[in-house]
PDB file of C-alpha atoms in Angstrom:
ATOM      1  CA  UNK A  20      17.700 -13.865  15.922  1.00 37.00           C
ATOM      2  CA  UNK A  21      18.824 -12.520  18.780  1.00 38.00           C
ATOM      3  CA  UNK A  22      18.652  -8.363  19.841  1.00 42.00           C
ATOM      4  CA  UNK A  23      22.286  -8.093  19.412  1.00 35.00           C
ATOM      5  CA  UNK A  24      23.919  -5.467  17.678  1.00 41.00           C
ATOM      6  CA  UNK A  25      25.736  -8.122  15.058  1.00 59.00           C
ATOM      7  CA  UNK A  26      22.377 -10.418  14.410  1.00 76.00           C
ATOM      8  CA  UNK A  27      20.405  -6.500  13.889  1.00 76.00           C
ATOM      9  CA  UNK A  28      23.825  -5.779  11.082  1.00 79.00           C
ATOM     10  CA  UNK A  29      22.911  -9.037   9.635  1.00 79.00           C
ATOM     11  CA  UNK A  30      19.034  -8.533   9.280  1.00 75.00           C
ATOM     12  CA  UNK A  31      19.530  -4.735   8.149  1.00 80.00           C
ATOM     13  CA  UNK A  32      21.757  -6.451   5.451  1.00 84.00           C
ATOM     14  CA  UNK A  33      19.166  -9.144   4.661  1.00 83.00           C
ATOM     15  CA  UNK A  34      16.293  -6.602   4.698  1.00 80.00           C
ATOM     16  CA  UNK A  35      18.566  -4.270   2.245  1.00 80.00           C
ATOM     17  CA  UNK A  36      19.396  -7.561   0.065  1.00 86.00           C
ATOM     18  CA  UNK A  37      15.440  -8.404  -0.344  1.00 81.00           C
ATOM     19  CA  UNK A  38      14.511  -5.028  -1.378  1.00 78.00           C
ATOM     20  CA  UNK A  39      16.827  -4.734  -4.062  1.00 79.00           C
ATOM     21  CA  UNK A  40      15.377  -8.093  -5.107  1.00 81.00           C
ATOM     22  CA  UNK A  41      11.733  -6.750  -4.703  1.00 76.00           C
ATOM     23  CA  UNK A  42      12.033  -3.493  -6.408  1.00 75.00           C
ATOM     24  CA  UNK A  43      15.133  -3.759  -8.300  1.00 74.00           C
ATOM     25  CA  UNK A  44      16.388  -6.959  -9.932  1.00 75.00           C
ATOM     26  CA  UNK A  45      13.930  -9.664  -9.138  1.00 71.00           C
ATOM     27  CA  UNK A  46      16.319 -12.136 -10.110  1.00 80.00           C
ATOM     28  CA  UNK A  47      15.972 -15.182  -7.362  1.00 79.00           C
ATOM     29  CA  UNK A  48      18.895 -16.579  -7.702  1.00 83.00           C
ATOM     30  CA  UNK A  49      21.218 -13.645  -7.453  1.00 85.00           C
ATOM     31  CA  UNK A  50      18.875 -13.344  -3.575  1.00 82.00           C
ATOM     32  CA  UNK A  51      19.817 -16.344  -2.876  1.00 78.00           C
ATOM     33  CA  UNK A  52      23.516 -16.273  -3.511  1.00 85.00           C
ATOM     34  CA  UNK A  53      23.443 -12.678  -1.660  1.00 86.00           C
ATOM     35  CA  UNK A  54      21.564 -14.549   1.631  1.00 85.00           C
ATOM     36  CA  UNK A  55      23.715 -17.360   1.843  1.00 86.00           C
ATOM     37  CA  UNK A  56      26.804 -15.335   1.532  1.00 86.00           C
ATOM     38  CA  UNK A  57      25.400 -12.995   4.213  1.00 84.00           C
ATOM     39  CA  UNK A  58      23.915 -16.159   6.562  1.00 80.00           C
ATOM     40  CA  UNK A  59      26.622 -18.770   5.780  1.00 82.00           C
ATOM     41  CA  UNK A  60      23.998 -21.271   4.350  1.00 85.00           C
ATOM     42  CA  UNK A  61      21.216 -22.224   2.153  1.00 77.00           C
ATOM     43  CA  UNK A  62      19.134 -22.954   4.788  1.00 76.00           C
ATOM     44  CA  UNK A  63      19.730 -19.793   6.849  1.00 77.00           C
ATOM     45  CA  UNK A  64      19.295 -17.654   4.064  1.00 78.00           C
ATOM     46  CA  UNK A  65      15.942 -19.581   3.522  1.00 77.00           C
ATOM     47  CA  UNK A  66      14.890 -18.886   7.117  1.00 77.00           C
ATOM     48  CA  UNK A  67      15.532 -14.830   6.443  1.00 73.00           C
ATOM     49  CA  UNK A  68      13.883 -14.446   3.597  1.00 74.00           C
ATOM     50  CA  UNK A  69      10.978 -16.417   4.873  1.00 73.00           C
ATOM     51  CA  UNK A  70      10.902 -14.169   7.394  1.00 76.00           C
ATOM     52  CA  UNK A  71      11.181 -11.027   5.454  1.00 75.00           C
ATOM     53  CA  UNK A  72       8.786 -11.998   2.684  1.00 72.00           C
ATOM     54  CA  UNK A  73       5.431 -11.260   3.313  1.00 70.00           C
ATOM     55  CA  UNK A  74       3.225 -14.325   4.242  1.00 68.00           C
ATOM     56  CA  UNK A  75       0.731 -15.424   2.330  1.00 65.00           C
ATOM     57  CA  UNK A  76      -1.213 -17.872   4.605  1.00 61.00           C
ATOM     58  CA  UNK A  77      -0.461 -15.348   7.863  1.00 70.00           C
ATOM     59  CA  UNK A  78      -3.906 -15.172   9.264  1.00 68.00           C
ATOM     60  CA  UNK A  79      -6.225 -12.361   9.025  1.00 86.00           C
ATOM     61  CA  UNK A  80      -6.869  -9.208  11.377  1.00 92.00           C
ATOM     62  CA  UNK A  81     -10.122  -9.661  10.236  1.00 95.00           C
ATOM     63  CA  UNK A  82     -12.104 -12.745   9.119  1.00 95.00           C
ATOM     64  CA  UNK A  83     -13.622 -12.418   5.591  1.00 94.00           C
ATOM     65  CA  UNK A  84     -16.432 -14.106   6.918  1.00 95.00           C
ATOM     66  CA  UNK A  85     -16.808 -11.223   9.317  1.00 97.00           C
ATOM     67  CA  UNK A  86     -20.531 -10.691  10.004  1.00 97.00           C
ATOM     68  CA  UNK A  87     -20.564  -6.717  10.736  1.00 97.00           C
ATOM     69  CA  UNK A  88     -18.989  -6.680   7.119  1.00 98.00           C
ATOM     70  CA  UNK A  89     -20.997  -6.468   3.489  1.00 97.00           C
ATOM     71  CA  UNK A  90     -18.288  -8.191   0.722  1.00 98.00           C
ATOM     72  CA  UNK A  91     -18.069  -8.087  -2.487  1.00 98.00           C
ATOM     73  CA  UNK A  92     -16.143  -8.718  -5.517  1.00 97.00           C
ATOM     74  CA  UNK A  93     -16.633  -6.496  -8.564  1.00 96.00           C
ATOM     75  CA  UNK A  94     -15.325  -7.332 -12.304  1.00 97.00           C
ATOM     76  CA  UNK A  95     -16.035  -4.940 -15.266  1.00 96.00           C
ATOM     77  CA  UNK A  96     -14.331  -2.571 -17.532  1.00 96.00           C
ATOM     78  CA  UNK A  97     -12.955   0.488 -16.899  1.00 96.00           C
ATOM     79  CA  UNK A  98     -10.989   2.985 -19.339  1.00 96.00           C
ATOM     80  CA  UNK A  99     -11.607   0.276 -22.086  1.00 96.00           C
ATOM     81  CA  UNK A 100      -9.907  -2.658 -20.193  1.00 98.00           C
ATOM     82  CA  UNK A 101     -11.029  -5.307 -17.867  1.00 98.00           C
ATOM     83  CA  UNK A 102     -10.936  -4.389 -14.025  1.00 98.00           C
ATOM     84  CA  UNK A 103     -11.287  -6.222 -10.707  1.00 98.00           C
ATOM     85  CA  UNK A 104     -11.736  -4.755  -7.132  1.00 98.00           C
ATOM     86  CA  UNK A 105     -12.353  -6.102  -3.258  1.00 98.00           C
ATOM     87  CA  UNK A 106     -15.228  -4.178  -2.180  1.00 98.00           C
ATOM     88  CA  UNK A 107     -15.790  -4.289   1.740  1.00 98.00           C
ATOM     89  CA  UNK A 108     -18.514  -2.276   3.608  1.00 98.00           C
ATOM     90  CA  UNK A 109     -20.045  -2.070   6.693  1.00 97.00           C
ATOM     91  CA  UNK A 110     -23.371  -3.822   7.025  1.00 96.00           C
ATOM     92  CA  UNK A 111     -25.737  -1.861   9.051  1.00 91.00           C
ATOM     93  CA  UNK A 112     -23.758   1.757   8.193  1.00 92.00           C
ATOM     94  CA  UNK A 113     -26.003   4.420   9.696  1.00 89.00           C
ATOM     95  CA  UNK A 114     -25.451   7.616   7.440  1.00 94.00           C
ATOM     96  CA  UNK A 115     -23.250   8.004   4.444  1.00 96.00           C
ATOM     97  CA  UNK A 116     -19.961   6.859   4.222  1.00 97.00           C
ATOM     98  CA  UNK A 117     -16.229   8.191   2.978  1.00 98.00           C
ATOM     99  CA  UNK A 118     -14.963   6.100  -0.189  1.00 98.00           C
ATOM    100  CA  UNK A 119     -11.701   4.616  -0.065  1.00 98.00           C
ATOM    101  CA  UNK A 120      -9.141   3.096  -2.877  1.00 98.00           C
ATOM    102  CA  UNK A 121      -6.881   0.793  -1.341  1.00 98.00           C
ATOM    103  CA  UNK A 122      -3.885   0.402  -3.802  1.00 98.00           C
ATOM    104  CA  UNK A 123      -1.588  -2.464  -3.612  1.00 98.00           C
ATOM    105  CA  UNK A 124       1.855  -3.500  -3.498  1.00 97.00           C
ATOM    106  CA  UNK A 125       3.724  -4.623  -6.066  1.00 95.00           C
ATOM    107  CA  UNK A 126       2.684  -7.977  -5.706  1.00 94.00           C
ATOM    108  CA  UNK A 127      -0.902  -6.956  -6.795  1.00 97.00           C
ATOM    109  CA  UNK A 128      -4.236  -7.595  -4.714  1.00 98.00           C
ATOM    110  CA  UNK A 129      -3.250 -10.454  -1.778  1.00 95.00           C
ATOM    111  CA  UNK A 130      -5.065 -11.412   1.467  1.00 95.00           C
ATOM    112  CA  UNK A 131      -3.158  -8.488   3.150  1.00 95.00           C
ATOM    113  CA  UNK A 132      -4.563  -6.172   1.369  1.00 97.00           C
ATOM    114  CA  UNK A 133      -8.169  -7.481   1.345  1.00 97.00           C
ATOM    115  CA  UNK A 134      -7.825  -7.305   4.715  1.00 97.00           C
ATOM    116  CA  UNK A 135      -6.639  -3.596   5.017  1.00 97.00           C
ATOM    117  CA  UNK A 136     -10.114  -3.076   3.085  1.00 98.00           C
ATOM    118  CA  UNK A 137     -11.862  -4.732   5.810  1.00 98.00           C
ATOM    119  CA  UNK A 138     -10.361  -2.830   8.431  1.00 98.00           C
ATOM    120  CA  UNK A 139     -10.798   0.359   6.782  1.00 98.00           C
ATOM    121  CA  UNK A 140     -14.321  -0.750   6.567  1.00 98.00           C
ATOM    122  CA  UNK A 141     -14.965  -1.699  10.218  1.00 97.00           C
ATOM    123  CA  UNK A 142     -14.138   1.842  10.986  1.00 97.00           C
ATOM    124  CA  UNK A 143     -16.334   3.280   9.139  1.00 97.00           C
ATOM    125  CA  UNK A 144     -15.702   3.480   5.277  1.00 98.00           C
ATOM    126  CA  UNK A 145     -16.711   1.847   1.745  1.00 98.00           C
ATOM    127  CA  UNK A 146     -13.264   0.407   0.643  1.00 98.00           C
ATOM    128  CA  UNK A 147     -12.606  -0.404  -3.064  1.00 98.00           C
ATOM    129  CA  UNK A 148      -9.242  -2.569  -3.135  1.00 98.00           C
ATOM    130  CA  UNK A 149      -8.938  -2.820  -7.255  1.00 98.00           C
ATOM    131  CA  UNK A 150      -6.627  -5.551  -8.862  1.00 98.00           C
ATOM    132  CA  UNK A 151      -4.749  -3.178 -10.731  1.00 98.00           C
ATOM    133  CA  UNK A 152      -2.998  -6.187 -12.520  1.00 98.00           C
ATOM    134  CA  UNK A 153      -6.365  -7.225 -13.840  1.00 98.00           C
ATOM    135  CA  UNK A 154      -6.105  -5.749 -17.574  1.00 98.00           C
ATOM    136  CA  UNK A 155      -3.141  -8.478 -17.474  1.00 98.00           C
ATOM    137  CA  UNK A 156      -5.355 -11.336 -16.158  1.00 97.00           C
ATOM    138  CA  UNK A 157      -5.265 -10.437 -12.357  1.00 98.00           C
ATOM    139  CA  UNK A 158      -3.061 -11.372  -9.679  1.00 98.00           C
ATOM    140  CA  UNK A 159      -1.763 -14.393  -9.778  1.00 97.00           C
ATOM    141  CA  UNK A 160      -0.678 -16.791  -7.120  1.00 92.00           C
ATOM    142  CA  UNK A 161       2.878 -16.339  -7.883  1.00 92.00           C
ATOM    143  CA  UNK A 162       4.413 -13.020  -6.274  1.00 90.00           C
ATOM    144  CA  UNK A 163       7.470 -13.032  -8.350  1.00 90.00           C
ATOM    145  CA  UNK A 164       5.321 -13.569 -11.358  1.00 94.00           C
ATOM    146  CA  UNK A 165       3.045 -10.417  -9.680  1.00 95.00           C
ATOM    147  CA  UNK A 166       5.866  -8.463  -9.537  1.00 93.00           C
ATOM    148  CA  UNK A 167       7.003  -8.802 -13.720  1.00 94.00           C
ATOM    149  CA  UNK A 168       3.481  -7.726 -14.203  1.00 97.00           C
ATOM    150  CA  UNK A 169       3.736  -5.055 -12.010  1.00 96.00           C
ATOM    151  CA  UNK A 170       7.010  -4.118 -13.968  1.00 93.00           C
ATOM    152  CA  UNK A 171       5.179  -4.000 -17.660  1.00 96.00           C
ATOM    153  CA  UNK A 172       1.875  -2.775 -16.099  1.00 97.00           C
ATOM    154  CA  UNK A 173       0.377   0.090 -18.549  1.00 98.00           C
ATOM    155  CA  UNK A 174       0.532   2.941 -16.120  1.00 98.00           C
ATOM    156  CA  UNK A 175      -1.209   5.910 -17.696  1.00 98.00           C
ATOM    157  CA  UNK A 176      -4.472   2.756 -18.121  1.00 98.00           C
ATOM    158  CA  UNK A 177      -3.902   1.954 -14.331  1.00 98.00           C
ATOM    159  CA  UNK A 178      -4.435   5.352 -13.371  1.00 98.00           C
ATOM    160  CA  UNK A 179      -7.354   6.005 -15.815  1.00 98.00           C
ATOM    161  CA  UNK A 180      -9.214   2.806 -13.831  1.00 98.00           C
ATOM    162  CA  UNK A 181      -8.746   4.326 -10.800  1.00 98.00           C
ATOM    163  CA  UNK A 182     -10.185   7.623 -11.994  1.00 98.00           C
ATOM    164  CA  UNK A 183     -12.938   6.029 -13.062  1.00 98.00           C
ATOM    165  CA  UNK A 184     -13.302   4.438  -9.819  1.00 98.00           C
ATOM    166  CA  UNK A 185     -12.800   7.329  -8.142  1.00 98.00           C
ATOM    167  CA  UNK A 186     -16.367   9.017 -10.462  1.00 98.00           C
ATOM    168  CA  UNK A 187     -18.392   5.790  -9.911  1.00 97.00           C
ATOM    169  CA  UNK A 188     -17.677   5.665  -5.792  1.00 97.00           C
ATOM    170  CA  UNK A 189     -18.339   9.837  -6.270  1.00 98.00           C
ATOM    171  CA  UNK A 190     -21.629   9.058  -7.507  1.00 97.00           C
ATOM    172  CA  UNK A 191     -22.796   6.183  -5.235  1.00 95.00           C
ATOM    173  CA  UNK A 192     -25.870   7.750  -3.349  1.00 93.00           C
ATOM    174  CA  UNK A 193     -24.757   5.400  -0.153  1.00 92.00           C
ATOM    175  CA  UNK A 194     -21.536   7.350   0.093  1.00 96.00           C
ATOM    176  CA  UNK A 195     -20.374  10.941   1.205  1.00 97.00           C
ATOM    177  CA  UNK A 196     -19.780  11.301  -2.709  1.00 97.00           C
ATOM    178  CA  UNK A 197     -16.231  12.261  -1.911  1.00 98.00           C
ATOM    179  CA  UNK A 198     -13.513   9.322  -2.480  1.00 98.00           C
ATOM    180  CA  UNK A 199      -9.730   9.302  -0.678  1.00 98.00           C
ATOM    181  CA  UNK A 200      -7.348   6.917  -1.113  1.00 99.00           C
ATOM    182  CA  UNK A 201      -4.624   4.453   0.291  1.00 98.00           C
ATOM    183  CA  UNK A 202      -1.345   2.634  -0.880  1.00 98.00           C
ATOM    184  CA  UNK A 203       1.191   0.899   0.153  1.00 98.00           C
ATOM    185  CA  UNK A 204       4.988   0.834  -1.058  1.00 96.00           C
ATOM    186  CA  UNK A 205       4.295   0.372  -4.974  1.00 97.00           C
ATOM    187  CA  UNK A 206       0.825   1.622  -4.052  1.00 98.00           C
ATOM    188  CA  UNK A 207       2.206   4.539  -1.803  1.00 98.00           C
ATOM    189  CA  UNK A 208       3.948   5.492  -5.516  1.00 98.00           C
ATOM    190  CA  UNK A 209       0.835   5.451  -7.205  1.00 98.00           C
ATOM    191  CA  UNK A 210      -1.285   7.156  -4.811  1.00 98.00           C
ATOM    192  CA  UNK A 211       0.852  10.093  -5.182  1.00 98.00           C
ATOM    193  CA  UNK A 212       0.510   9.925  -9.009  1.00 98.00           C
ATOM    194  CA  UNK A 213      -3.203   9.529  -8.622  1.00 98.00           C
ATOM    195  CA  UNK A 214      -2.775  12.743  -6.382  1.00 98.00           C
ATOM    196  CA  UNK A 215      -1.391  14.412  -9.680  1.00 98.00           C
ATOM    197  CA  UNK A 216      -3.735  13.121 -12.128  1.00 98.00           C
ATOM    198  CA  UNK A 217      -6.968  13.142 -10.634  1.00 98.00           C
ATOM    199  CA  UNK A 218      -6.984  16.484  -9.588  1.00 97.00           C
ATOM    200  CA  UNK A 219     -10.145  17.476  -7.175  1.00 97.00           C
ATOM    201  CA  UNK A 220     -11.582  14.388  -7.733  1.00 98.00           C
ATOM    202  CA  UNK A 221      -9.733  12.819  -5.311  1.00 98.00           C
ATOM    203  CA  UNK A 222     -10.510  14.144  -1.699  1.00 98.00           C
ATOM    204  CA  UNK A 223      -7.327  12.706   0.335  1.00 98.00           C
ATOM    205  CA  UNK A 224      -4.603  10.655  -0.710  1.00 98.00           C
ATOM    206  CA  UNK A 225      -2.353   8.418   2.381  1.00 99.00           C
ATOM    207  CA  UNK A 226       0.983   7.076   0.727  1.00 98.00           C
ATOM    208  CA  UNK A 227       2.791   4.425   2.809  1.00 98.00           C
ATOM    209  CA  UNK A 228       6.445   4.295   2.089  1.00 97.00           C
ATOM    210  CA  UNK A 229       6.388   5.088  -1.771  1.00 95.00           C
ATOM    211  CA  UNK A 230       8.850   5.975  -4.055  1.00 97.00           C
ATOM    212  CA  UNK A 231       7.503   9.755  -4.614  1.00 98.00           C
ATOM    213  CA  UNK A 232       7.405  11.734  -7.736  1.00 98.00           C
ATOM    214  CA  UNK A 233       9.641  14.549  -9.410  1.00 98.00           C
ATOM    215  CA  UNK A 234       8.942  17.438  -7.002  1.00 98.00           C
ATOM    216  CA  UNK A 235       8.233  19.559  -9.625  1.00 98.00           C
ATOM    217  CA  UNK A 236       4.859  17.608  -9.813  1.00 98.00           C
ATOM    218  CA  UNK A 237       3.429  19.683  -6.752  1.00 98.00           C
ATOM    219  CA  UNK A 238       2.175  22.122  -8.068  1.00 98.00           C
ATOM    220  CA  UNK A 239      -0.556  19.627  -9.877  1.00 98.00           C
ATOM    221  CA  UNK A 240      -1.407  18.276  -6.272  1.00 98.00           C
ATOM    222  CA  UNK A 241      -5.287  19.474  -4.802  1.00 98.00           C
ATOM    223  CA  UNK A 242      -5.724  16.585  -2.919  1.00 98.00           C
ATOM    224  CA  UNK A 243      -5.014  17.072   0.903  1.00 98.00           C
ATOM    225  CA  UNK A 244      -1.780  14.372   1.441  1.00 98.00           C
ATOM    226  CA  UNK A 245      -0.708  12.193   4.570  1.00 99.00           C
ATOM    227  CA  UNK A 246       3.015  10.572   4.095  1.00 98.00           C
ATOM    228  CA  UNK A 247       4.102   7.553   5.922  1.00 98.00           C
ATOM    229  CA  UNK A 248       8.104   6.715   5.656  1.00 98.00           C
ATOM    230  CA  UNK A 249      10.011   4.374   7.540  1.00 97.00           C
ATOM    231  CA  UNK A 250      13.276   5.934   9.209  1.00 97.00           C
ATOM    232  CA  UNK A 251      15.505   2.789   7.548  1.00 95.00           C
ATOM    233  CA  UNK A 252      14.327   3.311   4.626  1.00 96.00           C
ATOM    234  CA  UNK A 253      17.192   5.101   2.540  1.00 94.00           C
ATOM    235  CA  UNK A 254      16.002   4.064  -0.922  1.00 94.00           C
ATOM    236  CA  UNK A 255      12.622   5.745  -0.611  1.00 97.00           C
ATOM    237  CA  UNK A 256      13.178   8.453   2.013  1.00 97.00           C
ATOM    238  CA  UNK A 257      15.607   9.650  -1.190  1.00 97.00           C
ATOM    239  CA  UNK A 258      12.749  10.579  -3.278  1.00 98.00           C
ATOM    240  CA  UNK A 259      10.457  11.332  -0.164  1.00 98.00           C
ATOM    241  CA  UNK A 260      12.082  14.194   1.598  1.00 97.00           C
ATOM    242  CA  UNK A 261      12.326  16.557  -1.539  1.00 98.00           C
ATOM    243  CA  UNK A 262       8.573  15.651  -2.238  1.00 98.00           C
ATOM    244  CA  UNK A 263       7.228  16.853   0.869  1.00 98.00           C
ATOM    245  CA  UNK A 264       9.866  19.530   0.503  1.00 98.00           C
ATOM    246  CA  UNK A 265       8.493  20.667  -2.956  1.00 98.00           C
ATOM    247  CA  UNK A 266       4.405  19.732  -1.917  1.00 98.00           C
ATOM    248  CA  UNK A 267       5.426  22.600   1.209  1.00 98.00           C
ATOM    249  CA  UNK A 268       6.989  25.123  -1.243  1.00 98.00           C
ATOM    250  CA  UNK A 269       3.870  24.964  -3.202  1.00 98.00           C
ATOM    251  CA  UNK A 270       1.651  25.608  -0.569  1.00 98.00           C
ATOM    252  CA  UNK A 271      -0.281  22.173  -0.591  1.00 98.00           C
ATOM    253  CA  UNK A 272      -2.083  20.156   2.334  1.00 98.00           C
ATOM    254  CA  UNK A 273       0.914  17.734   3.287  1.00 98.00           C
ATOM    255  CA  UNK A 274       1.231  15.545   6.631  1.00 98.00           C
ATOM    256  CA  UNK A 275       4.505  13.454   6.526  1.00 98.00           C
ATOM    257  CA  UNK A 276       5.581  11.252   9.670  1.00 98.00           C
ATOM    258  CA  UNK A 277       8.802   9.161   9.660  1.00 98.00           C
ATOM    259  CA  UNK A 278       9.172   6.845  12.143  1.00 98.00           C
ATOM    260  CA  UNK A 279      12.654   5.990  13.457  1.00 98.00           C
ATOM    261  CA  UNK A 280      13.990   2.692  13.498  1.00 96.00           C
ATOM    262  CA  UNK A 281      11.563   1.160  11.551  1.00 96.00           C
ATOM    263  CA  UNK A 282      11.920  -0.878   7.937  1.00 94.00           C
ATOM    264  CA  UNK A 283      10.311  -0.147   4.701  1.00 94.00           C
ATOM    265  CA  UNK A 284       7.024  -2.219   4.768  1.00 93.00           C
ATOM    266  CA  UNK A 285       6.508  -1.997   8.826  1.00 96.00           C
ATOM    267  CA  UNK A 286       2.478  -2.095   8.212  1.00 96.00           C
ATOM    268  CA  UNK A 287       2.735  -5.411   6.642  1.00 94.00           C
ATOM    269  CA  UNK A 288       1.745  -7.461   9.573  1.00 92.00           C
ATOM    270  CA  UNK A 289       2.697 -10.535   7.464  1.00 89.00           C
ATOM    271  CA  UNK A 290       5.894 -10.088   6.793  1.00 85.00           C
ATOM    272  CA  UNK A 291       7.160 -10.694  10.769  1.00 81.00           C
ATOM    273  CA  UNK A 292      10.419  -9.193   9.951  1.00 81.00           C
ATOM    274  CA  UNK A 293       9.299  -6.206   8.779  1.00 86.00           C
ATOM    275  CA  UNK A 294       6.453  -5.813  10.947  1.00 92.00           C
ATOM    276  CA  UNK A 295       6.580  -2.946  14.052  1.00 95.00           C
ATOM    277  CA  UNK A 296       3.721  -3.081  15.690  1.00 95.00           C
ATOM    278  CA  UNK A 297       4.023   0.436  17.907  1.00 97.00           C
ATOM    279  CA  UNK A 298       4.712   2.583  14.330  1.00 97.00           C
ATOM    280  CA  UNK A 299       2.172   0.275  12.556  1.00 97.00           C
ATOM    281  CA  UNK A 300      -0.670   1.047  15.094  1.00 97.00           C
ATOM    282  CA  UNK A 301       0.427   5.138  15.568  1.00 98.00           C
ATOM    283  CA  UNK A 302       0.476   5.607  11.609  1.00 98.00           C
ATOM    284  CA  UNK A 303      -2.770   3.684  10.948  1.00 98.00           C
ATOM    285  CA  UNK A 304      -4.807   6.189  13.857  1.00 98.00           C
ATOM    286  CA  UNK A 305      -3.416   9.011  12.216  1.00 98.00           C
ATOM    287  CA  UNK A 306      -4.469   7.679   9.024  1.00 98.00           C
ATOM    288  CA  UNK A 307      -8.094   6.499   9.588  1.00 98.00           C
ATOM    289  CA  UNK A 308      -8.678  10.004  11.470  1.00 98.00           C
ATOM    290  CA  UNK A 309      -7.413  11.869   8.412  1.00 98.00           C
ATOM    291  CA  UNK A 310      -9.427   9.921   6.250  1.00 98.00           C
ATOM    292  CA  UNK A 311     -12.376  10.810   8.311  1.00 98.00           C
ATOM    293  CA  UNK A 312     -11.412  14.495   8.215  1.00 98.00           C
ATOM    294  CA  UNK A 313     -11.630  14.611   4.779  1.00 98.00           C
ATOM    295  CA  UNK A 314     -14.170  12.700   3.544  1.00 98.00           C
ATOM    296  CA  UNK A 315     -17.051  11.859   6.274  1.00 97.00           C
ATOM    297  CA  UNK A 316     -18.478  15.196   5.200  1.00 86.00           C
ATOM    298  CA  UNK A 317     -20.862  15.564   1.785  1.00 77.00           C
TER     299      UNK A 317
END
């Protein structure tokens, strides 16, 4: 598309059309009749939501295979159902490291967000990336599939796993012993909740773009918080504004940054419509140096 003020109306409108798909409706046909109406045929509309989606097979920031990197892949139960996590560390870490939860999107534990965990880890932290959809057999290939089980996903269990994450990482002896976390759009959401519900167990919480709570959940907040919103995005920015609003009121530790211009999603380097580099790069510093704040220390 060209940087013309009618093609940026028409991908606003296709962005706005895939999001109500995503986190609304999930009905693919009704996106499809919406993005040909909108691109004036099938195979446009194909083309923008290819380039909208996220990518599945878009290549890694950092190669799994990454030899400064310890992986692992944990399966267990926690909370009295089975669990699943990406666990990436550095190999040759010199002291104790922060803990992090990486929480997903709604389309459950992908590539992408392995690889968040191993960029979190080359600079300098144990990330835990669990599969949050794995009391319901785990992510499966299929992100519109993802995304039902995301939609009947037992909430009050999901957060009890990630509590008892949260004690197990505390009580690793090659950690800090304090454990912060990070999310992304459904898993911005949840690491506000987790913010709520874990109380002092959780050290720092960083939501990306997530739908945020009932404000008059602050006053259950400990945990120091870093907010990410994207200046386009109306839906969530809704629910955002009086949450950072209400965390202020009750005198809580809140950072929030919108960037202008930018779409919901902007750190998803896969999806290349979505994607914005400058805000992508500027929110992730902040983020890795509050994470450091908070939880390099015993």
């Amino acid at each position: 598309m060209t940087d013309v003020p009618d093609s940026q109306a028409l991908r606003d409108d296709a962005v706005r059309i895939y999001d109500a798909f995503t986190h609304e409706h999930h009905d693919r046909r009704t996106l499809l009749r919406q993005m040909t109406a909108l691109a004036g045929s099938a195979a446009a509309a194909e083309a923008l939501i290819l380039g909208i989606a996220a990518s599945p097979a878009a290549a890694a920031i950092v190669d799994p295979h990454d030899a400064r990197l310890k992986i692992d892949r944990r399966e267990g139960m926690e909370a009295g159902a089975r669990s699943a996590a990406y666990l990436a560390s550095p190999r040759n870490a010199r002291k104790r490291l922060g803990n992090v939860l990486v929480i997903h999107e709604n389309r459950g534990l992908t590539p992408h967000i392995e690889d968040v965990a191993r960029r979190l880890a080359l600079v300098g932290f144990h990330a835990i990336a669990p599969d949050l959809l794995a009391p319901q057999g785990g992510t499966p290939a299929d992100e519109d599939r993802a995304r039902t089980l995301i939609g009947s996903l037992d909430y009050d269990l999901a957060l009890a796993q990630a509590r008892a994450m949260i004690a197990h990482a505390a009580a690793d002896k090659t950690g800090t012993g304090r454990v912060g976390a990070v999310g992304f759009c459904w898993g911005g959401a949840f690491v506000d909740r987790l913010a709520i519900a874990a109380g002092p167990a959780l050290a720092a919480g960083v939501a990306y773009y997530g739908p945020a709570p009932a404000p008059s959940e602050a006053v259950k907040v400990q945990a120091p918080l870093m907010l990410h919103y994207a200046g386009k995005d109306a839906r969530v920015n809704a629910t955002g504004e009086p949450w950072v609003a209400a965390l202020r009121a009750a005198g809580k530790s809140v950072e929030a940054f919108t960037y202008p211009g930018v779409d919901h999603a902007f750190n998803n380097d896969s999806s290349s419509e979505r994607y914005n580099a400058a805000a992508a790069k500027e929110a992730w510093a902040r983020t890795t140096a509050f994470l450091h704040r908070h939880l390099d220390r015993a």
